mmCIF file of C-alpha atoms in Angstrom:
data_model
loop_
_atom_site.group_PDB
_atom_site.id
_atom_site.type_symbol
_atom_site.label_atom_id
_atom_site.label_comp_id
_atom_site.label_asym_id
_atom_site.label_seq_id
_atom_site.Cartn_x
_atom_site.Cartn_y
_atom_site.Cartn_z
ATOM 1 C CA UNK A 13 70.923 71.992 89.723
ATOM 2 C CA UNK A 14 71.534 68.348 90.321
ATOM 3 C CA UNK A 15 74.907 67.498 91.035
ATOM 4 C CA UNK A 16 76.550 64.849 88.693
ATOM 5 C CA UNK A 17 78.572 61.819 89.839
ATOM 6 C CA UNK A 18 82.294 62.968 89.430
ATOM 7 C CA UNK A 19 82.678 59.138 87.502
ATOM 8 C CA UNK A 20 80.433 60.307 84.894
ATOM 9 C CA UNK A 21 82.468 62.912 83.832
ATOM 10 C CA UNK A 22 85.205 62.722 81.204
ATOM 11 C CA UNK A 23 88.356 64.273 80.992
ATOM 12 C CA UNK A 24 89.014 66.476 78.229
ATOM 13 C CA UNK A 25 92.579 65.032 77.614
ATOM 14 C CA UNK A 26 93.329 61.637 77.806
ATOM 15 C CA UNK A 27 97.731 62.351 78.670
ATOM 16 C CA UNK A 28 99.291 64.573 80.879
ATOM 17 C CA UNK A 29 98.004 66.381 84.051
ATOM 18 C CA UNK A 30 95.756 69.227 83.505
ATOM 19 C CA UNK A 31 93.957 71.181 86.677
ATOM 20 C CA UNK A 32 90.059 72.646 86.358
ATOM 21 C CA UNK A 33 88.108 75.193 88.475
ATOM 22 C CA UNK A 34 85.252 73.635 90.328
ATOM 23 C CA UNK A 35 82.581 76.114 88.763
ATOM 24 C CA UNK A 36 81.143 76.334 92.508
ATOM 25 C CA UNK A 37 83.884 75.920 94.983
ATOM 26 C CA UNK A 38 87.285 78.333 94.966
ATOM 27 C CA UNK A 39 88.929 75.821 97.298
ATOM 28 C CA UNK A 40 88.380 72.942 95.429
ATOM 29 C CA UNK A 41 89.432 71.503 91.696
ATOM 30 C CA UNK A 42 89.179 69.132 88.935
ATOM 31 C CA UNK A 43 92.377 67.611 88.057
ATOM 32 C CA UNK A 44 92.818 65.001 85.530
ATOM 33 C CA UNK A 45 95.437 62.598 85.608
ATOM 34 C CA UNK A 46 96.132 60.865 82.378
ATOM 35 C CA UNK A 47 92.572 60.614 81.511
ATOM 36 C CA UNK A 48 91.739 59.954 85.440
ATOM 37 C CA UNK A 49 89.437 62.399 87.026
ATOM 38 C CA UNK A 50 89.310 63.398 90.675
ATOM 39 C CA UNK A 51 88.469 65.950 93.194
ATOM 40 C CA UNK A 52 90.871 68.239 94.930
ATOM 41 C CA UNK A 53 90.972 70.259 97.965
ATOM 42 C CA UNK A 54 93.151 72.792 98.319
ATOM 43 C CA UNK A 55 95.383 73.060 101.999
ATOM 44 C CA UNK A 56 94.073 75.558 104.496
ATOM 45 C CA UNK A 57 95.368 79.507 103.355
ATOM 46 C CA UNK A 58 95.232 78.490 99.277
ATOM 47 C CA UNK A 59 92.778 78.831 96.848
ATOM 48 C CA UNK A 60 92.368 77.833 93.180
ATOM 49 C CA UNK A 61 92.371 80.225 90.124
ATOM 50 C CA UNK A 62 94.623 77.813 87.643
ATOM 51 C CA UNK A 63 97.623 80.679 88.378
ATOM 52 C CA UNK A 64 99.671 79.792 91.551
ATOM 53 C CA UNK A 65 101.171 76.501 92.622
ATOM 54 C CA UNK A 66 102.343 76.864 95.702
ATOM 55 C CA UNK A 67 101.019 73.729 96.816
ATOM 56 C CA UNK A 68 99.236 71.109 94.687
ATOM 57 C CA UNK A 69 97.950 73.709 92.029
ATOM 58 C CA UNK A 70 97.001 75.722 94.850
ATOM 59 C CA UNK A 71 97.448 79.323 95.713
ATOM 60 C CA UNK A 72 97.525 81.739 98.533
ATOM 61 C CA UNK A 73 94.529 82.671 99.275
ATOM 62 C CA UNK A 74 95.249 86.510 99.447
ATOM 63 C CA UNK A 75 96.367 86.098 95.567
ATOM 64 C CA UNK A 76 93.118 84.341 94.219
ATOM 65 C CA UNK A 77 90.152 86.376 92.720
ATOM 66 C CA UNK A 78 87.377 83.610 93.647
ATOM 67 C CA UNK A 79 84.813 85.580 91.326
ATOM 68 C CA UNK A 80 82.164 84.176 93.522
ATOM 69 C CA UNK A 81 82.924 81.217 94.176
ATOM 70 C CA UNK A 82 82.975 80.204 97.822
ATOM 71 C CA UNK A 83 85.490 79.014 100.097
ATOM 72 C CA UNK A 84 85.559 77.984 103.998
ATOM 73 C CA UNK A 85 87.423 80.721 105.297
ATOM 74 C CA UNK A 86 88.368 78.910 108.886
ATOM 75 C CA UNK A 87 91.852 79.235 109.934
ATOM 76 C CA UNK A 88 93.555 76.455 110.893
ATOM 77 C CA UNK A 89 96.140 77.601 113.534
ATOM 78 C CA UNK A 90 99.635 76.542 114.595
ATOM 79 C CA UNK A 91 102.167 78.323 116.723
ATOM 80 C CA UNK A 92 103.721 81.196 113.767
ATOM 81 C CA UNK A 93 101.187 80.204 111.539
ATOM 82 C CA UNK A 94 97.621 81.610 110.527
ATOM 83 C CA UNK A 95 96.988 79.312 108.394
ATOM 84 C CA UNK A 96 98.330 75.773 107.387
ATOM 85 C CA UNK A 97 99.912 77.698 104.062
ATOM 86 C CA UNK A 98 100.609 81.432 103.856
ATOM 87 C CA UNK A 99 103.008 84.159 104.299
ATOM 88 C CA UNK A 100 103.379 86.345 107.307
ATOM 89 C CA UNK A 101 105.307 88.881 109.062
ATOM 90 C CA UNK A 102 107.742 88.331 111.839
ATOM 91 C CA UNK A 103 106.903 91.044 114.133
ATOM 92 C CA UNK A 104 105.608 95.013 113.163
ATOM 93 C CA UNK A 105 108.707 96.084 113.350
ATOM 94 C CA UNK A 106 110.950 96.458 110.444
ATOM 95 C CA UNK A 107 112.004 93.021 109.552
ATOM 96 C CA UNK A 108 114.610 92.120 106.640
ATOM 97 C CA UNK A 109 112.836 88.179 107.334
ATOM 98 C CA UNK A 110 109.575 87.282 107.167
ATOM 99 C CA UNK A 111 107.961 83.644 107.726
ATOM 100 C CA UNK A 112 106.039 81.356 105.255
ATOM 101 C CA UNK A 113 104.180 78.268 106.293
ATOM 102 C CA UNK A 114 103.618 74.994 105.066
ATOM 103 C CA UNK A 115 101.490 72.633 106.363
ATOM 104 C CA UNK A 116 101.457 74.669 109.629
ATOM 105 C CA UNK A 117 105.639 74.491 109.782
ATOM 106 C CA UNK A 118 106.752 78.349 110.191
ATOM 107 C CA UNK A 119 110.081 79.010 108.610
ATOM 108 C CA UNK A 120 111.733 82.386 108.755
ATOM 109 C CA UNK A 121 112.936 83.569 105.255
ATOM 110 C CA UNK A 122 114.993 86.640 104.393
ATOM 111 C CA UNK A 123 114.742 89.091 102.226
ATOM 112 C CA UNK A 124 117.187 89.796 99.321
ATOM 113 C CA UNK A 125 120.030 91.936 100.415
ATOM 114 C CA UNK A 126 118.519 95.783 100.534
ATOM 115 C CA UNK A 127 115.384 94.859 101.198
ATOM 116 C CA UNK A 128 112.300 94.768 103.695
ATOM 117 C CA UNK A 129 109.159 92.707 104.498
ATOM 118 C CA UNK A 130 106.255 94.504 103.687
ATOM 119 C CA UNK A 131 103.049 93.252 104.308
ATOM 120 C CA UNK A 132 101.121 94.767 102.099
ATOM 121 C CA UNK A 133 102.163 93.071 99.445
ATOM 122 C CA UNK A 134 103.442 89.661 101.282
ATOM 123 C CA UNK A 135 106.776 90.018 100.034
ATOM 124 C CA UNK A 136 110.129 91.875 100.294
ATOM 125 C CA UNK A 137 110.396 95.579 99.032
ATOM 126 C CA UNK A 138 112.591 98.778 98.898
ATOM 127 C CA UNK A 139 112.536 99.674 102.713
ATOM 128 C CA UNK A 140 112.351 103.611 101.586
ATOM 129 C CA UNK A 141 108.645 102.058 100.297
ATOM 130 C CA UNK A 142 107.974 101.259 103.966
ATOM 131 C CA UNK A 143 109.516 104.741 105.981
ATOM 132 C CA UNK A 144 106.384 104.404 108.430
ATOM 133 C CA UNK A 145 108.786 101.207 110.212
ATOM 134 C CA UNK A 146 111.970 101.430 108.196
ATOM 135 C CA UNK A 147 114.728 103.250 108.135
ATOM 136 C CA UNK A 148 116.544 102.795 104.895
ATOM 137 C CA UNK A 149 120.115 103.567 106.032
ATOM 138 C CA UNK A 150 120.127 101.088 108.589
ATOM 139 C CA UNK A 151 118.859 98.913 106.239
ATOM 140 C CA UNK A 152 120.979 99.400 103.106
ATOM 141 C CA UNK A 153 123.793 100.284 105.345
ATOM 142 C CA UNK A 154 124.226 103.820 103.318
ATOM 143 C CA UNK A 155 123.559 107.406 103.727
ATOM 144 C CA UNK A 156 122.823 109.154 101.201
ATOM 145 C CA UNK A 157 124.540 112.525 100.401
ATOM 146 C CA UNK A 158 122.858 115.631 100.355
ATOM 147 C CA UNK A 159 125.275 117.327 98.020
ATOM 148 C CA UNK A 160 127.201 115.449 94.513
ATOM 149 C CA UNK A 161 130.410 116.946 93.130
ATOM 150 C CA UNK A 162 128.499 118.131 90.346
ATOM 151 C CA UNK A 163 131.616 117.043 88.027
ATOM 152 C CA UNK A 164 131.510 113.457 90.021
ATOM 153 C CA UNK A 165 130.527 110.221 87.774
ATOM 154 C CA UNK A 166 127.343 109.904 90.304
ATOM 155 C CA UNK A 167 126.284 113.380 89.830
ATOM 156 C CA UNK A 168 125.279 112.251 85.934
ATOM 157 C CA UNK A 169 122.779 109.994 87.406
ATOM 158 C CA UNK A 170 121.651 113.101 89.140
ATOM 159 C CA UNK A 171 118.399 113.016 90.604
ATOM 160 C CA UNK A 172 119.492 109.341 91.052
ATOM 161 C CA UNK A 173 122.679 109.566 92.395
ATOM 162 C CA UNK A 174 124.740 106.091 92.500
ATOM 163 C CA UNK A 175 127.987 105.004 94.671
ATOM 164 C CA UNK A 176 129.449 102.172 94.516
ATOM 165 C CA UNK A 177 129.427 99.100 97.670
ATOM 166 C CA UNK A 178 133.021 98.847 98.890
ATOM 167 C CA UNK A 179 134.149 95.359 97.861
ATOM 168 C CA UNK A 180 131.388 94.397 95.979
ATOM 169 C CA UNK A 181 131.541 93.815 92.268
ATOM 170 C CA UNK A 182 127.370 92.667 91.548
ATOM 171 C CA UNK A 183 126.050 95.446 93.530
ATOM 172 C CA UNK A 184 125.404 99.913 93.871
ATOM 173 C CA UNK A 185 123.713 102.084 95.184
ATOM 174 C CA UNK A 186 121.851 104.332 93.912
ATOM 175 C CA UNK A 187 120.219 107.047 95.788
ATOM 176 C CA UNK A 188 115.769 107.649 95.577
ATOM 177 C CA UNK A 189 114.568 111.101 97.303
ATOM 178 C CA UNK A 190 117.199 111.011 99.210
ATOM 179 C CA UNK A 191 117.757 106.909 100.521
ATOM 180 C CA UNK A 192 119.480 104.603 99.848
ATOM 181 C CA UNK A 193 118.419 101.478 96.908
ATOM 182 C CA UNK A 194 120.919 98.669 96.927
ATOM 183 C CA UNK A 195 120.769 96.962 93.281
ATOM 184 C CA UNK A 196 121.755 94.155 91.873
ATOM 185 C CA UNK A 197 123.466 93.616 88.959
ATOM 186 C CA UNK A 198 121.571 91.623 85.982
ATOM 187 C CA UNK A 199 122.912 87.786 86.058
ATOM 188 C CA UNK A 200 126.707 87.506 84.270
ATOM 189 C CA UNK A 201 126.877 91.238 84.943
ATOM 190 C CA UNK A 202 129.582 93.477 87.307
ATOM 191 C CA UNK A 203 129.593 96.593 88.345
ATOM 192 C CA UNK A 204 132.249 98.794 86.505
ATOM 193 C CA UNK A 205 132.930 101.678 89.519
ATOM 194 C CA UNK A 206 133.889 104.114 87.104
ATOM 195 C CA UNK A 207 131.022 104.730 85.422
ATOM 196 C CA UNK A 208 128.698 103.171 88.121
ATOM 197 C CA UNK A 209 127.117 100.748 85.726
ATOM 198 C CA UNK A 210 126.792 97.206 85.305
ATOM 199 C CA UNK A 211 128.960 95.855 82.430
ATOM 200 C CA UNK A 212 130.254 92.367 81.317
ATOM 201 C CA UNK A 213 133.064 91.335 82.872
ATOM 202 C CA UNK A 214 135.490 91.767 79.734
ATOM 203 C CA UNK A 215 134.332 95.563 79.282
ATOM 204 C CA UNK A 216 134.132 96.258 83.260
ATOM 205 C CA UNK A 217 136.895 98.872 84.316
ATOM 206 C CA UNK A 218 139.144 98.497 87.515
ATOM 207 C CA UNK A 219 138.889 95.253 89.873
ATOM 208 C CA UNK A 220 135.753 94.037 88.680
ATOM 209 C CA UNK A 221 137.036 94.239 85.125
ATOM 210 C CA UNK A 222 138.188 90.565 82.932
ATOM 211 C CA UNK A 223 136.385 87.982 85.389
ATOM 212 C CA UNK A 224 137.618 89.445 88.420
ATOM 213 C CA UNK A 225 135.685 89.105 91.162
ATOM 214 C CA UNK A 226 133.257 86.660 89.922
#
């Protein structure tokens, strides 16, 4: 079809900022400005589906389902980075950091406490999830025991087994086919070590009990 001159079309809304697929295009949008119209590219390594804003509206392009639409797929390269925007690993070993570029800049991020890069997913996960690099003791800084005291608080959680982190009153452990999971307690929560849950403060047994250790 003939393509129409981007003045001749209207916004829907006249206020606010709203963001439009181009029906042709995954790397490019319609965004209206208060009425204003104009066309958007996104940055090398995003995409548009109206979900993800990493970066102007944009997302990663390993997120977006184009559903046909087409896209220039050329990397643009810096040192670290693949493309301009975009999430990669720091080496193929196992890697509690991981790097994520913008506009070319690599910057190494880590993980939450516990956890691994996996690249499957381009995020962090449990490191037992990734045993083909990982090893989940060295990770979580636990071993897990073979054997509970069957009479032991942890053996209740039993196949599931949870211990608590010496000095630490927001996290446990708890134990998954044998490794280790280190979990965080919800926000405003403590962990009560003796029933190896997570508790508000005021009901929290022993030092993490009454505020302590906030």
């Amino acid at each position: 079809g003939q393509s129409v001159p981007i003045e001749s079309i209207e916004c829907p809304e006249k206020y606010g900022v709203q963001a439009y697929a181009h029906t042709e295009h995954c790397d490019q949008f319609f965004l209206c400005t208060n009425g204003t119209l104009t066309l958007e590219t996104c940055e090398n390594g995003l995409l548009f589906d109206g979900k993800g804003a990493i970066h102007n509206h944009c997302n990663y392009n390993w997120a977006v389902d184009c559903k046909g639409r087409q896209f220039d797929p050329t990397a643009i390269s810096t040192p670290g980075c693949e493309y301009q925007f975009g999430i990669y690993p720091v080496s193929k070993e196992c890697s509690t950091t991981y790097i994520k570029c913008a506009f070319g800049e690599p910057i190494e991020q880590e993980c939450d406490a516990g956890l691994a890069y996996d690249d499957r997913i381009h995020g962090c996960n449990w490191p037992d999830q990734l045993l083909e690099i990982c090893n989940p003791e060295a990770v979580v800084g636990f071993k897990c025991p073979t054997k509970v005291d069957s009479s032991s608080v942890a053996a209740r959680f039993w196949p599931f087994p949870r211990f608590a982190v010496p000095g630490d009153c927001h996290r446990l452990i708890t134990c998954v086919e044998g490794h280790p999971r280190l979990i965080t307690c919800g926000e405003d929560k403590v962990f009560d070590e003796t029933s190896l849950t997570c508790e508000d403060p005021e009901y929290a047994h022993a030092k993490c009990g009454g505020g302590y250790g906030k």
